Structures are given as C-alpha cells and as structure tokens.
Amino acid sequence: MQAVFLTLVWMVCYWFCLPVYAVGDSQMVNLPKSTIEGAIDFHIHSSPDVIPRRLDDFEVAKSAARSHMKAVVLKNHYASTAARAVLVNKIVPQIEVFGGIVLNHSVGGINPDAVDAMHRIGGKYGKVVWLPTVDAEHHLQVFHKPGIGIKVAENGKVLPETAAVLKMVAKDNLILETGHISSEEVMAVVGEANRLKIKNILITHAMADVPGLSLENMQTAAAAGAFLELAFVNDLMGEKAADEAHKNWHKVSIKKMAAAIKLIGAEHFVLSTDLGRKPDPLPAEGYKLFVEKLIDEGISPHEIDLMMKHNPALLLGI
C-alpha cells in the first residue's frame, strides 16, 4: 500500500507541481526574443589578426548564432577573410558568415588580382571589397601617421587602378565599401560606381572621422543609392575610450546617429558594431546595446528592422 501511495504522490507532483513550460509549449512561446534576432552585423574584427581581438572567427559565429542572428561579416585590415568565412560556415552552419578583402598595402593596395582571388576562393562568401582603410592617405593625414598613403581618386575622378577594381565589383556583383578614404574620394567613387551600375555600395562608418562625411554628403550618397553604415564602436570612441587607440578618434554619439537617421531615413542605413578589440564589448552584446540606445533616442522598431535586417540582407543577397 505504501508503494501505491508513493506512486500516486509522484504522479500528482509530476502533473501539477512542475512549471507550466514542462507540460506544454505556451511558456516557451512567450519567452522574449533576442533584441537582435535576425540581425546582420556587417563589420566585426576577429582573430587571427595583427591587432589582438577578443574572439576568433569561430567564436564570433557561435556567439552570433546564440543570439539568433542571421549573418555576420568578418573584416581584417591586412588579409582576406574570404577563405576563413568558407571554413566557419562549415563548422557553424546555424549562421551565414561572409568575408572580403581590404585594399591596403599588405595585399598590394588597389589590386584587381587580389580582389579576383578573394572572390574565387570565397565564392558566395567572398563578397565584400573595402577600399583602403588604415593605409588610406586620408586616414594617415587625419591621425597624423607616417607613411605613404593610398589614394583612390583625384580632382573628383577615380584613378585608373580604382576604376579597374570597380569594374570587377560590377562584373561579379560584389559589395563595394569605401573604407577610410576622404569624403571627396567617397563622392567620386559613388559617382563612378553608379556609372558602372554597381548595385551594392556601403559607405564605411559614414559619420566617423574617416571618411568624415557631412550630412549633406550623406544625403547625396544616399540619393545615389549608397547605403550608409553606422557603427556602434564610434559611440565608444573619444577621450574616455576604453581602447587606447580609439582615444584619437572623435566620439559619434548615438544621439547624433539617431538624428541622422531621422533626417535621411532609415531605408538608407545599415547598422554594424565594428567591434573586436579586447577592451570593448563582445560584438553581439554591443549590437544589443546599440539597438536599445537607438530605441531610447526615438528610433522605431520598424526602422531598426530596416537597418539591422532588411538593408544588409539586400546588400548580401540573402
């Protein structure tokens, strides 16, 4: 009898004492979604790299997958990330990982052969071509760095080697990012890209010191079909930056970013983090903070979805 009684007690507890979600799906359905579910981060720095990074490629992908993001783009100032993206997609299939090449001195500068190799190796995941960043003449001038900088345009016209790269971008339907070139060069590049019917143009952290676009420049570029990147890391820069190298940059506050979105329209912007340095937040956590801060500044959920999901997906073709 005692055994029967204990069995009955166990059955009563099983059916009536467990949390609701243990006997049905209703509790799980009502769980809050990740703030960045379905998001795409177009700008993450991971290791291996010349600069110490918080996460390697695989850790970035796994972290993004845990937040139910849709895709990430790996960027490296000194080497192609296309082959790395191919490998990460095999190991972490829950999320799409894209790579590309930055046309700095380490890959031969404005080098069409390097662009061709990147895309042939990466296939659909070798997608992004950044014009010079840390080796751009404008970058060296703004941050008072020594060295011979790379220019992509002069007197409002792109240089021949730049034109050759742009033709490759057009032919293979790649994504053109402007890097750290000057605002004058950006406008020349956008003009030539339009002439070549390049469909996918993204102005790299448009409001940062490099390229340093004015609101008028941003409006003109947007009217020409270019997307404008807003990077969370720029809000972390300035005199109080956790990373020593970022103290040389001016802070671009979330308030200023939100004002630009309201002026120009969310349909023209792409959100990213540009995170990866060790003192800064992890990329996925930074993305969540970015979204929350933009909402606090009056940016609507619909506008957030445009900038973190729809617009970057258009660029990547996913």
PDB file of C-alpha atoms in Angstrom:
ATOM      1  CA  MET A   1       0.000   0.000   0.000  1.00  0.00           C
ATOM      2  CA  GLN A   2       2.841   2.356   0.839  1.00  0.00           C
ATOM      3  CA  ALA A   3       4.355   1.791  -2.601  1.00  0.00           C
ATOM      4  CA  VAL A   4       0.998   2.547  -4.258  1.00  0.00           C
ATOM      5  CA  PHE A   5       0.621   5.734  -2.174  1.00  0.00           C
ATOM      6  CA  LEU A   6       4.122   6.961  -3.093  1.00  0.00           C
ATOM      7  CA  THR A   7       3.427   6.269  -6.760  1.00  0.00           C
ATOM      8  CA  LEU A   8       0.230   8.349  -6.590  1.00  0.00           C
ATOM      9  CA  VAL A   9       2.078  11.220  -4.876  1.00  0.00           C
ATOM     10  CA  TRP A  10       4.776  11.145  -7.552  1.00  0.00           C
ATOM     11  CA  MET A  11       2.169  11.231 -10.327  1.00  0.00           C
ATOM     12  CA  VAL A  12       0.327  14.173  -8.755  1.00  0.00           C
ATOM     13  CA  CYS A  13       3.582  16.125  -8.413  1.00  0.00           C
ATOM     14  CA  TYR A  14       4.607  15.243 -11.964  1.00  0.00           C
ATOM     15  CA  TRP A  15       1.421  16.614 -13.468  1.00  0.00           C
ATOM     16  CA  PHE A  16       0.594  19.506 -11.163  1.00  0.00           C
ATOM     17  CA  CYS A  17       3.762  20.685  -9.421  1.00  0.00           C
ATOM     18  CA  LEU A  18       6.087  21.207 -12.392  1.00  0.00           C
ATOM     19  CA  PRO A  19       6.346  24.618 -14.142  1.00  0.00           C
ATOM     20  CA  VAL A  20       3.869  25.196 -16.963  1.00  0.00           C
ATOM     21  CA  TYR A  21       6.533  25.032 -19.670  1.00  0.00           C
ATOM     22  CA  ALA A  22       7.363  21.441 -18.687  1.00  0.00           C
ATOM     23  CA  VAL A  23       3.954  20.162 -19.831  1.00  0.00           C
ATOM     24  CA  GLY A  24       3.320  22.434 -22.781  1.00  0.00           C
ATOM     25  CA  ASP A  25       4.816  24.947 -25.195  1.00  0.00           C
ATOM     26  CA  SER A  26       2.920  28.062 -24.090  1.00  0.00           C
ATOM     27  CA  GLN A  27       5.619  29.275 -21.702  1.00  0.00           C
ATOM     28  CA  MET A  28       8.364  28.843 -24.312  1.00  0.00           C
ATOM     29  CA  VAL A  29       6.337  30.697 -26.949  1.00  0.00           C
ATOM     30  CA  ASN A  30       6.026  33.687 -24.621  1.00  0.00           C
ATOM     31  CA  LEU A  31       9.740  33.951 -23.888  1.00  0.00           C
ATOM     32  CA  PRO A  32      11.129  37.314 -25.070  1.00  0.00           C
ATOM     33  CA  LYS A  33      13.062  37.163 -28.330  1.00  0.00           C
ATOM     34  CA  SER A  34      16.653  38.285 -28.603  1.00  0.00           C
ATOM     35  CA  THR A  35      16.809  42.026 -29.327  1.00  0.00           C
ATOM     36  CA  ILE A  36      18.962  41.226 -32.347  1.00  0.00           C
ATOM     37  CA  GLU A  37      17.206  38.088 -33.610  1.00  0.00           C
ATOM     38  CA  GLY A  38      17.584  38.005 -37.402  1.00  0.00           C
ATOM     39  CA  ALA A  39      20.159  40.823 -37.345  1.00  0.00           C
ATOM     40  CA  ILE A  40      23.200  41.117 -39.607  1.00  0.00           C
ATOM     41  CA  ASP A  41      26.437  42.646 -38.338  1.00  0.00           C
ATOM     42  CA  PHE A  42      28.349  43.978 -41.350  1.00  0.00           C
ATOM     43  CA  HIS A  43      31.567  44.796 -39.528  1.00  0.00           C
ATOM     44  CA  ILE A  44      33.304  42.546 -36.990  1.00  0.00           C
ATOM     45  CA  HIS A  45      37.050  42.213 -36.348  1.00  0.00           C
ATOM     46  CA  SER A  46      38.163  38.770 -35.164  1.00  0.00           C
ATOM     47  CA  SER A  47      41.380  36.843 -34.752  1.00  0.00           C
ATOM     48  CA  PRO A  48      43.726  35.771 -36.206  1.00  0.00           C
ATOM     49  CA  ASP A  49      44.796  39.381 -36.681  1.00  0.00           C
ATOM     50  CA  VAL A  50      47.719  41.741 -36.280  1.00  0.00           C
ATOM     51  CA  ILE A  51      45.735  43.558 -33.576  1.00  0.00           C
ATOM     52  CA  PRO A  52      44.671  41.486 -30.523  1.00  0.00           C
ATOM     53  CA  ARG A  53      40.983  40.562 -30.747  1.00  0.00           C
ATOM     54  CA  ARG A  54      38.504  39.286 -28.152  1.00  0.00           C
ATOM     55  CA  LEU A  55      37.140  36.417 -30.252  1.00  0.00           C
ATOM     56  CA  ASP A  56      38.330  34.253 -33.103  1.00  0.00           C
ATOM     57  CA  ASP A  57      36.243  33.650 -36.243  1.00  0.00           C
ATOM     58  CA  PHE A  58      34.512  30.576 -34.839  1.00  0.00           C
ATOM     59  CA  GLU A  59      33.726  32.235 -31.512  1.00  0.00           C
ATOM     60  CA  VAL A  60      32.194  35.217 -33.322  1.00  0.00           C
ATOM     61  CA  ALA A  61      29.937  32.922 -35.344  1.00  0.00           C
ATOM     62  CA  LYS A  62      28.882  30.844 -32.338  1.00  0.00           C
ATOM     63  CA  SER A  63      28.121  33.947 -30.274  1.00  0.00           C
ATOM     64  CA  ALA A  64      26.035  35.432 -33.087  1.00  0.00           C
ATOM     65  CA  ALA A  65      24.207  32.132 -33.563  1.00  0.00           C
ATOM     66  CA  ARG A  66      23.337  32.026 -29.847  1.00  0.00           C
ATOM     67  CA  SER A  67      21.678  35.434 -30.300  1.00  0.00           C
ATOM     68  CA  HIS A  68      19.780  34.048 -33.322  1.00  0.00           C
ATOM     69  CA  MET A  69      21.420  36.498 -35.709  1.00  0.00           C
ATOM     70  CA  LYS A  70      21.174  35.885 -39.444  1.00  0.00           C
ATOM     71  CA  ALA A  71      24.699  36.716 -40.646  1.00  0.00           C
ATOM     72  CA  VAL A  72      27.989  38.442 -39.861  1.00  0.00           C
ATOM     73  CA  VAL A  73      30.771  39.908 -42.000  1.00  0.00           C
ATOM     74  CA  LEU A  74      34.389  39.375 -40.902  1.00  0.00           C
ATOM     75  CA  LYS A  75      36.807  42.201 -41.630  1.00  0.00           C
ATOM     76  CA  ASN A  76      40.597  42.333 -41.421  1.00  0.00           C
ATOM     77  CA  HIS A  77      42.700  45.355 -42.387  1.00  0.00           C
ATOM     78  CA  TYR A  78      45.644  43.219 -43.520  1.00  0.00           C
ATOM     79  CA  ALA A  79      44.398  39.963 -45.035  1.00  0.00           C
ATOM     80  CA  SER A  80      41.430  38.499 -46.869  1.00  0.00           C
ATOM     81  CA  THR A  81      38.732  36.906 -44.706  1.00  0.00           C
ATOM     82  CA  ALA A  82      37.033  35.058 -47.578  1.00  0.00           C
ATOM     83  CA  ALA A  83      38.678  31.655 -47.043  1.00  0.00           C
ATOM     84  CA  ARG A  84      38.127  31.987 -43.295  1.00  0.00           C
ATOM     85  CA  ALA A  85      34.423  32.604 -43.889  1.00  0.00           C
ATOM     86  CA  VAL A  86      34.140  29.453 -46.014  1.00  0.00           C
ATOM     87  CA  LEU A  87      35.595  27.354 -43.192  1.00  0.00           C
ATOM     88  CA  VAL A  88      33.470  28.958 -40.471  1.00  0.00           C
ATOM     89  CA  ASN A  89      30.298  28.255 -42.444  1.00  0.00           C
ATOM     90  CA  LYS A  90      31.186  24.554 -42.406  1.00  0.00           C
ATOM     91  CA  ILE A  91      31.735  24.487 -38.644  1.00  0.00           C
ATOM     92  CA  VAL A  92      28.905  26.833 -37.578  1.00  0.00           C
ATOM     93  CA  PRO A  93      26.100  26.259 -40.106  1.00  0.00           C
ATOM     94  CA  GLN A  94      23.469  27.958 -37.917  1.00  0.00           C
ATOM     95  CA  ILE A  95      24.520  31.367 -39.254  1.00  0.00           C
ATOM     96  CA  GLU A  96      25.985  32.710 -42.505  1.00  0.00           C
ATOM     97  CA  VAL A  97      29.453  34.208 -42.313  1.00  0.00           C
ATOM     98  CA  PHE A  98      30.832  36.426 -45.076  1.00  0.00           C
ATOM     99  CA  GLY A  99      34.303  37.790 -45.733  1.00  0.00           C
ATOM    100  CA  GLY A 100      36.149  40.026 -48.125  1.00  0.00           C
ATOM    101  CA  ILE A 101      39.314  41.980 -48.712  1.00  0.00           C
ATOM    102  CA  VAL A 102      40.587  45.410 -47.659  1.00  0.00           C
ATOM    103  CA  LEU A 103      42.790  47.014 -50.308  1.00  0.00           C
ATOM    104  CA  ASN A 104      45.652  48.108 -48.065  1.00  0.00           C
ATOM    105  CA  HIS A 105      49.392  47.791 -48.757  1.00  0.00           C
ATOM    106  CA  SER A 106      49.572  44.215 -47.431  1.00  0.00           C
ATOM    107  CA  VAL A 107      47.506  42.922 -50.388  1.00  0.00           C
ATOM    108  CA  GLY A 108      49.115  45.191 -52.971  1.00  0.00           C
ATOM    109  CA  GLY A 109      46.895  48.233 -52.481  1.00  0.00           C
ATOM    110  CA  ILE A 110      44.345  48.846 -55.223  1.00  0.00           C
ATOM    111  CA  ASN A 111      44.944  45.395 -56.657  1.00  0.00           C
ATOM    112  CA  PRO A 112      42.389  43.816 -59.037  1.00  0.00           C
ATOM    113  CA  ASP A 113      44.216  40.465 -58.869  1.00  0.00           C
ATOM    114  CA  ALA A 114      43.752  40.320 -55.098  1.00  0.00           C
ATOM    115  CA  VAL A 115      40.025  41.053 -55.499  1.00  0.00           C
ATOM    116  CA  ASP A 116      39.701  38.319 -58.120  1.00  0.00           C
ATOM    117  CA  ALA A 117      41.493  35.753 -55.932  1.00  0.00           C
ATOM    118  CA  MET A 118      39.393  36.691 -52.891  1.00  0.00           C
ATOM    119  CA  HIS A 119      36.134  36.107 -54.752  1.00  0.00           C
ATOM    120  CA  ARG A 120      37.293  32.917 -56.470  1.00  0.00           C
ATOM    121  CA  ILE A 121      38.410  31.433 -53.153  1.00  0.00           C
ATOM    122  CA  GLY A 122      35.420  32.615 -51.138  1.00  0.00           C
ATOM    123  CA  GLY A 123      32.698  32.069 -53.724  1.00  0.00           C
ATOM    124  CA  LYS A 124      29.374  33.356 -52.408  1.00  0.00           C
ATOM    125  CA  TYR A 125      31.032  34.064 -49.049  1.00  0.00           C
ATOM    126  CA  GLY A 126      33.841  36.193 -50.517  1.00  0.00           C
ATOM    127  CA  LYS A 127      31.618  39.166 -51.034  1.00  0.00           C
ATOM    128  CA  VAL A 128      32.998  42.480 -49.764  1.00  0.00           C
ATOM    129  CA  VAL A 129      35.670  44.774 -51.234  1.00  0.00           C
ATOM    130  CA  TRP A 130      36.795  47.565 -48.921  1.00  0.00           C
ATOM    131  CA  LEU A 131      38.803  50.428 -50.362  1.00  0.00           C
ATOM    132  CA  PRO A 132      41.896  51.335 -48.269  1.00  0.00           C
ATOM    133  CA  THR A 133      41.419  51.778 -44.532  1.00  0.00           C
ATOM    134  CA  VAL A 134      44.495  52.154 -42.296  1.00  0.00           C
ATOM    135  CA  ASP A 135      46.719  52.777 -45.345  1.00  0.00           C
ATOM    136  CA  ALA A 136      44.434  55.342 -46.996  1.00  0.00           C
ATOM    137  CA  GLU A 137      46.135  58.719 -47.435  1.00  0.00           C
ATOM    138  CA  HIS A 138      43.179  60.376 -45.709  1.00  0.00           C
ATOM    139  CA  HIS A 139      43.477  58.045 -42.696  1.00  0.00           C
ATOM    140  CA  LEU A 140      47.191  58.801 -42.310  1.00  0.00           C
ATOM    141  CA  GLN A 141      46.559  62.546 -42.532  1.00  0.00           C
ATOM    142  CA  VAL A 142      43.653  62.603 -40.069  1.00  0.00           C
ATOM    143  CA  PHE A 143      45.501  60.564 -37.436  1.00  0.00           C
ATOM    144  CA  HIS A 144      48.946  62.084 -38.121  1.00  0.00           C
ATOM    145  CA  LYS A 145      50.517  58.766 -39.076  1.00  0.00           C
ATOM    146  CA  PRO A 146      53.723  58.411 -41.113  1.00  0.00           C
ATOM    147  CA  GLY A 147      53.897  56.504 -44.366  1.00  0.00           C
ATOM    148  CA  ILE A 148      52.846  56.672 -47.981  1.00  0.00           C
ATOM    149  CA  GLY A 149      49.073  56.664 -48.177  1.00  0.00           C
ATOM    150  CA  ILE A 150      46.885  55.214 -50.904  1.00  0.00           C
ATOM    151  CA  LYS A 151      44.578  57.469 -52.873  1.00  0.00           C
ATOM    152  CA  VAL A 152      41.669  56.174 -54.948  1.00  0.00           C
ATOM    153  CA  ALA A 153      40.633  59.422 -56.672  1.00  0.00           C
ATOM    154  CA  GLU A 154      41.994  62.840 -57.542  1.00  0.00           C
ATOM    155  CA  ASN A 155      40.217  66.009 -58.634  1.00  0.00           C
ATOM    156  CA  GLY A 156      36.845  64.311 -58.440  1.00  0.00           C
ATOM    157  CA  LYS A 157      37.804  61.377 -60.679  1.00  0.00           C
ATOM    158  CA  VAL A 158      38.736  57.831 -59.687  1.00  0.00           C
ATOM    159  CA  LEU A 159      42.239  56.692 -60.587  1.00  0.00           C
ATOM    160  CA  PRO A 160      42.690  54.030 -63.310  1.00  0.00           C
ATOM    161  CA  GLU A 161      43.529  51.245 -60.851  1.00  0.00           C
ATOM    162  CA  THR A 162      40.428  52.120 -58.819  1.00  0.00           C
ATOM    163  CA  ALA A 163      38.315  52.001 -61.959  1.00  0.00           C
ATOM    164  CA  ALA A 164      39.689  48.505 -62.683  1.00  0.00           C
ATOM    165  CA  VAL A 165      38.640  47.290 -59.224  1.00  0.00           C
ATOM    166  CA  LEU A 166      35.203  48.876 -59.565  1.00  0.00           C
ATOM    167  CA  LYS A 167      34.681  47.081 -62.881  1.00  0.00           C
ATOM    168  CA  MET A 168      35.416  43.764 -61.152  1.00  0.00           C
ATOM    169  CA  VAL A 169      32.959  44.606 -58.375  1.00  0.00           C
ATOM    170  CA  ALA A 170      30.304  45.357 -61.005  1.00  0.00           C
ATOM    171  CA  LYS A 171      31.035  42.215 -63.034  1.00  0.00           C
ATOM    172  CA  ASP A 172      30.874  39.824 -60.069  1.00  0.00           C
ATOM    173  CA  ASN A 173      28.092  41.708 -58.233  1.00  0.00           C
ATOM    174  CA  LEU A 174      30.246  42.220 -55.141  1.00  0.00           C
ATOM    175  CA  ILE A 175      29.747  44.756 -52.365  1.00  0.00           C
ATOM    176  CA  LEU A 176      31.807  47.941 -52.532  1.00  0.00           C
ATOM    177  CA  GLU A 177      32.743  49.509 -49.197  1.00  0.00           C
ATOM    178  CA  THR A 178      34.506  52.857 -49.132  1.00  0.00           C
ATOM    179  CA  GLY A 179      36.937  52.308 -46.242  1.00  0.00           C
ATOM    180  CA  HIS A 180      38.803  55.267 -44.717  1.00  0.00           C
ATOM    181  CA  ILE A 181      39.206  57.426 -47.813  1.00  0.00           C
ATOM    182  CA  SER A 182      38.264  61.134 -47.800  1.00  0.00           C
ATOM    183  CA  SER A 183      34.758  62.447 -48.300  1.00  0.00           C
ATOM    184  CA  GLU A 184      35.785  63.882 -51.694  1.00  0.00           C
ATOM    185  CA  GLU A 185      37.068  60.461 -52.746  1.00  0.00           C
ATOM    186  CA  VAL A 186      33.893  58.812 -51.460  1.00  0.00           C
ATOM    187  CA  MET A 187      31.737  61.030 -53.623  1.00  0.00           C
ATOM    188  CA  ALA A 188      33.927  60.375 -56.689  1.00  0.00           C
ATOM    189  CA  VAL A 189      33.764  56.616 -56.060  1.00  0.00           C
ATOM    190  CA  VAL A 190      29.972  56.647 -55.618  1.00  0.00           C
ATOM    191  CA  GLY A 191      29.634  58.581 -58.882  1.00  0.00           C
ATOM    192  CA  GLU A 192      31.794  56.099 -60.811  1.00  0.00           C
ATOM    193  CA  ALA A 193      30.089  53.133 -59.143  1.00  0.00           C
ATOM    194  CA  ASN A 194      26.755  54.469 -60.334  1.00  0.00           C
ATOM    195  CA  ARG A 195      28.097  54.860 -63.851  1.00  0.00           C
ATOM    196  CA  LEU A 196      29.209  51.211 -63.768  1.00  0.00           C
ATOM    197  CA  LYS A 197      25.808  50.192 -62.362  1.00  0.00           C
ATOM    198  CA  ILE A 198      27.268  48.743 -59.150  1.00  0.00           C
ATOM    199  CA  LYS A 199      24.229  47.725 -57.133  1.00  0.00           C
ATOM    200  CA  ASN A 200      25.745  47.271 -53.677  1.00  0.00           C
ATOM    201  CA  ILE A 201      27.547  50.250 -52.132  1.00  0.00           C
ATOM    202  CA  LEU A 202      28.111  50.824 -48.410  1.00  0.00           C
ATOM    203  CA  ILE A 203      29.790  53.944 -47.009  1.00  0.00           C
ATOM    204  CA  THR A 204      32.001  52.637 -44.187  1.00  0.00           C
ATOM    205  CA  HIS A 205      31.109  54.215 -40.791  1.00  0.00           C
ATOM    206  CA  ALA A 206      29.948  57.322 -42.642  1.00  0.00           C
ATOM    207  CA  MET A 207      29.877  59.648 -39.611  1.00  0.00           C
ATOM    208  CA  ALA A 208      33.306  58.738 -38.208  1.00  0.00           C
ATOM    209  CA  ASP A 209      36.490  60.839 -38.596  1.00  0.00           C
ATOM    210  CA  VAL A 210      37.295  58.719 -41.618  1.00  0.00           C
ATOM    211  CA  PRO A 211      35.661  59.270 -44.068  1.00  0.00           C
ATOM    212  CA  GLY A 212      34.158  62.249 -42.193  1.00  0.00           C
ATOM    213  CA  LEU A 213      31.135  62.778 -44.398  1.00  0.00           C
ATOM    214  CA  SER A 214      28.936  65.804 -43.758  1.00  0.00           C
ATOM    215  CA  LEU A 215      25.182  65.325 -43.505  1.00  0.00           C
ATOM    216  CA  GLU A 216      24.926  66.872 -46.983  1.00  0.00           C
ATOM    217  CA  ASN A 217      27.445  64.323 -48.315  1.00  0.00           C
ATOM    218  CA  MET A 218      25.455  61.540 -46.693  1.00  0.00           C
ATOM    219  CA  GLN A 219      22.215  62.754 -48.260  1.00  0.00           C
ATOM    220  CA  THR A 220      23.870  62.934 -51.693  1.00  0.00           C
ATOM    221  CA  ALA A 221      25.348  59.448 -51.368  1.00  0.00           C
ATOM    222  CA  ALA A 222      22.020  58.039 -50.184  1.00  0.00           C
ATOM    223  CA  ALA A 223      20.202  59.696 -53.091  1.00  0.00           C
ATOM    224  CA  ALA A 224      22.710  57.983 -55.403  1.00  0.00           C
ATOM    225  CA  GLY A 225      21.747  54.583 -53.979  1.00  0.00           C
ATOM    226  CA  ALA A 226      24.538  54.025 -51.464  1.00  0.00           C
ATOM    227  CA  PHE A 227      23.816  52.695 -48.003  1.00  0.00           C
ATOM    228  CA  LEU A 228      25.350  54.482 -45.009  1.00  0.00           C
ATOM    229  CA  GLU A 229      26.939  52.422 -42.244  1.00  0.00           C
ATOM    230  CA  LEU A 230      26.510  53.387 -38.603  1.00  0.00           C
ATOM    231  CA  ALA A 231      28.977  51.597 -36.321  1.00  0.00           C
ATOM    232  CA  PHE A 232      28.402  51.220 -32.590  1.00  0.00           C
ATOM    233  CA  VAL A 233      32.136  51.444 -31.866  1.00  0.00           C
ATOM    234  CA  ASN A 234      32.110  55.133 -32.851  1.00  0.00           C
ATOM    235  CA  ASP A 235      29.961  55.870 -29.793  1.00  0.00           C
ATOM    236  CA  LEU A 236      32.680  54.259 -27.637  1.00  0.00           C
ATOM    237  CA  MET A 237      35.478  56.440 -29.017  1.00  0.00           C
ATOM    238  CA  GLY A 238      36.918  59.720 -27.821  1.00  0.00           C
ATOM    239  CA  GLU A 239      38.895  60.802 -24.763  1.00  0.00           C
ATOM    240  CA  LYS A 240      37.139  58.302 -22.486  1.00  0.00           C
ATOM    241  CA  ALA A 241      37.549  55.312 -24.823  1.00  0.00           C
ATOM    242  CA  ALA A 242      38.466  52.020 -23.155  1.00  0.00           C
ATOM    243  CA  ASP A 243      40.819  51.218 -26.031  1.00  0.00           C
ATOM    244  CA  GLU A 244      43.884  53.457 -26.182  1.00  0.00           C
ATOM    245  CA  ALA A 245      43.895  53.615 -29.999  1.00  0.00           C
ATOM    246  CA  HIS A 246      40.304  54.867 -30.032  1.00  0.00           C
ATOM    247  CA  LYS A 247      41.124  57.933 -27.957  1.00  0.00           C
ATOM    248  CA  ASN A 248      42.455  59.565 -31.140  1.00  0.00           C
ATOM    249  CA  TRP A 249      39.005  59.356 -32.748  1.00  0.00           C
ATOM    250  CA  HIS A 250      36.092  61.683 -32.071  1.00  0.00           C
ATOM    251  CA  LYS A 251      33.031  60.156 -30.432  1.00  0.00           C
ATOM    252  CA  VAL A 252      29.940  59.929 -32.624  1.00  0.00           C
ATOM    253  CA  SER A 253      27.112  59.735 -30.112  1.00  0.00           C
ATOM    254  CA  ILE A 254      24.034  57.584 -30.525  1.00  0.00           C
ATOM    255  CA  LYS A 255      22.052  60.831 -30.341  1.00  0.00           C
ATOM    256  CA  LYS A 256      23.880  62.148 -33.447  1.00  0.00           C
ATOM    257  CA  MET A 257      23.352  58.856 -35.253  1.00  0.00           C
ATOM    258  CA  ALA A 258      19.648  58.890 -34.420  1.00  0.00           C
ATOM    259  CA  ALA A 259      19.354  62.481 -35.682  1.00  0.00           C
ATOM    260  CA  ALA A 260      20.942  61.449 -38.996  1.00  0.00           C
ATOM    261  CA  ILE A 261      18.526  58.523 -39.313  1.00  0.00           C
ATOM    262  CA  LYS A 262      15.544  60.835 -38.721  1.00  0.00           C
ATOM    263  CA  LEU A 263      16.856  63.345 -41.268  1.00  0.00           C
ATOM    264  CA  ILE A 264      17.883  60.986 -44.081  1.00  0.00           C
ATOM    265  CA  GLY A 265      15.630  57.990 -43.465  1.00  0.00           C
ATOM    266  CA  ALA A 266      16.266  54.515 -42.044  1.00  0.00           C
ATOM    267  CA  GLU A 267      15.892  52.991 -45.511  1.00  0.00           C
ATOM    268  CA  HIS A 268      19.378  54.344 -46.309  1.00  0.00           C
ATOM    269  CA  PHE A 269      21.275  52.977 -43.277  1.00  0.00           C
ATOM    270  CA  VAL A 270      22.955  49.743 -42.201  1.00  0.00           C
ATOM    271  CA  LEU A 271      23.812  49.025 -38.573  1.00  0.00           C
ATOM    272  CA  SER A 272      27.044  47.320 -37.547  1.00  0.00           C
ATOM    273  CA  THR A 273      29.271  47.166 -34.492  1.00  0.00           C
ATOM    274  CA  ASP A 274      32.878  47.371 -35.787  1.00  0.00           C
ATOM    275  CA  LEU A 275      33.763  45.647 -32.514  1.00  0.00           C
ATOM    276  CA  GLY A 276      36.530  43.195 -31.765  1.00  0.00           C
ATOM    277  CA  ARG A 277      39.148  44.983 -29.670  1.00  0.00           C
ATOM    278  CA  LYS A 278      39.726  43.459 -26.253  1.00  0.00           C
ATOM    279  CA  PRO A 279      38.576  46.364 -24.015  1.00  0.00           C
ATOM    280  CA  ASP A 280      35.288  46.768 -25.923  1.00  0.00           C
ATOM    281  CA  PRO A 281      32.050  44.767 -25.532  1.00  0.00           C
ATOM    282  CA  LEU A 282      31.627  41.494 -27.368  1.00  0.00           C
ATOM    283  CA  PRO A 283      30.056  42.093 -30.808  1.00  0.00           C
ATOM    284  CA  ALA A 284      26.669  40.506 -30.079  1.00  0.00           C
ATOM    285  CA  GLU A 285      26.393  42.283 -26.727  1.00  0.00           C
ATOM    286  CA  GLY A 286      27.437  45.563 -28.324  1.00  0.00           C
ATOM    287  CA  TYR A 287      24.813  45.126 -31.038  1.00  0.00           C
ATOM    288  CA  LYS A 288      22.096  44.688 -28.404  1.00  0.00           C
ATOM    289  CA  LEU A 289      23.245  47.842 -26.612  1.00  0.00           C
ATOM    290  CA  PHE A 290      23.291  49.727 -29.920  1.00  0.00           C
ATOM    291  CA  VAL A 291      19.695  48.774 -30.703  1.00  0.00           C
ATOM    292  CA  GLU A 292      18.489  49.606 -27.193  1.00  0.00           C
ATOM    293  CA  LYS A 293      20.168  53.018 -27.259  1.00  0.00           C
ATOM    294  CA  LEU A 294      18.716  53.861 -30.690  1.00  0.00           C
ATOM    295  CA  ILE A 295      15.238  52.937 -29.454  1.00  0.00           C
ATOM    296  CA  ASP A 296      15.805  55.222 -26.436  1.00  0.00           C
ATOM    297  CA  GLU A 297      16.529  58.021 -28.928  1.00  0.00           C
ATOM    298  CA  GLY A 298      13.183  57.551 -30.651  1.00  0.00           C
ATOM    299  CA  ILE A 299      14.086  55.161 -33.483  1.00  0.00           C
ATOM    300  CA  SER A 300      11.137  52.830 -34.073  1.00  0.00           C
ATOM    301  CA  PRO A 301      11.270  49.014 -34.163  1.00  0.00           C
ATOM    302  CA  HIS A 302      10.350  49.168 -37.861  1.00  0.00           C
ATOM    303  CA  GLU A 303      13.305  51.464 -38.558  1.00  0.00           C
ATOM    304  CA  ILE A 304      15.591  49.178 -36.535  1.00  0.00           C
ATOM    305  CA  ASP A 305      14.453  46.196 -38.615  1.00  0.00           C
ATOM    306  CA  LEU A 306      15.203  48.075 -41.833  1.00  0.00           C
ATOM    307  CA  MET A 307      18.736  48.905 -40.720  1.00  0.00           C
ATOM    308  CA  MET A 308      19.747  45.672 -38.977  1.00  0.00           C
ATOM    309  CA  LYS A 309      17.895  43.127 -41.149  1.00  0.00           C
ATOM    310  CA  HIS A 310      16.403  44.299 -44.436  1.00  0.00           C
ATOM    311  CA  ASN A 311      19.080  46.653 -45.795  1.00  0.00           C
ATOM    312  CA  PRO A 312      22.133  44.489 -45.006  1.00  0.00           C
ATOM    313  CA  ALA A 313      20.312  41.430 -46.376  1.00  0.00           C
ATOM    314  CA  LEU A 314      19.763  43.316 -49.643  1.00  0.00           C
ATOM    315  CA  LEU A 315      23.492  44.019 -49.885  1.00  0.00           C
ATOM    316  CA  LEU A 316      24.453  40.407 -49.181  1.00  0.00           C
ATOM    317  CA  GLY A 317      21.708  38.940 -51.358  1.00  0.00           C
ATOM    318  CA  ILE A 318      20.328  36.707 -48.594  1.00  0.00           C
TER     319      ILE A 318
END
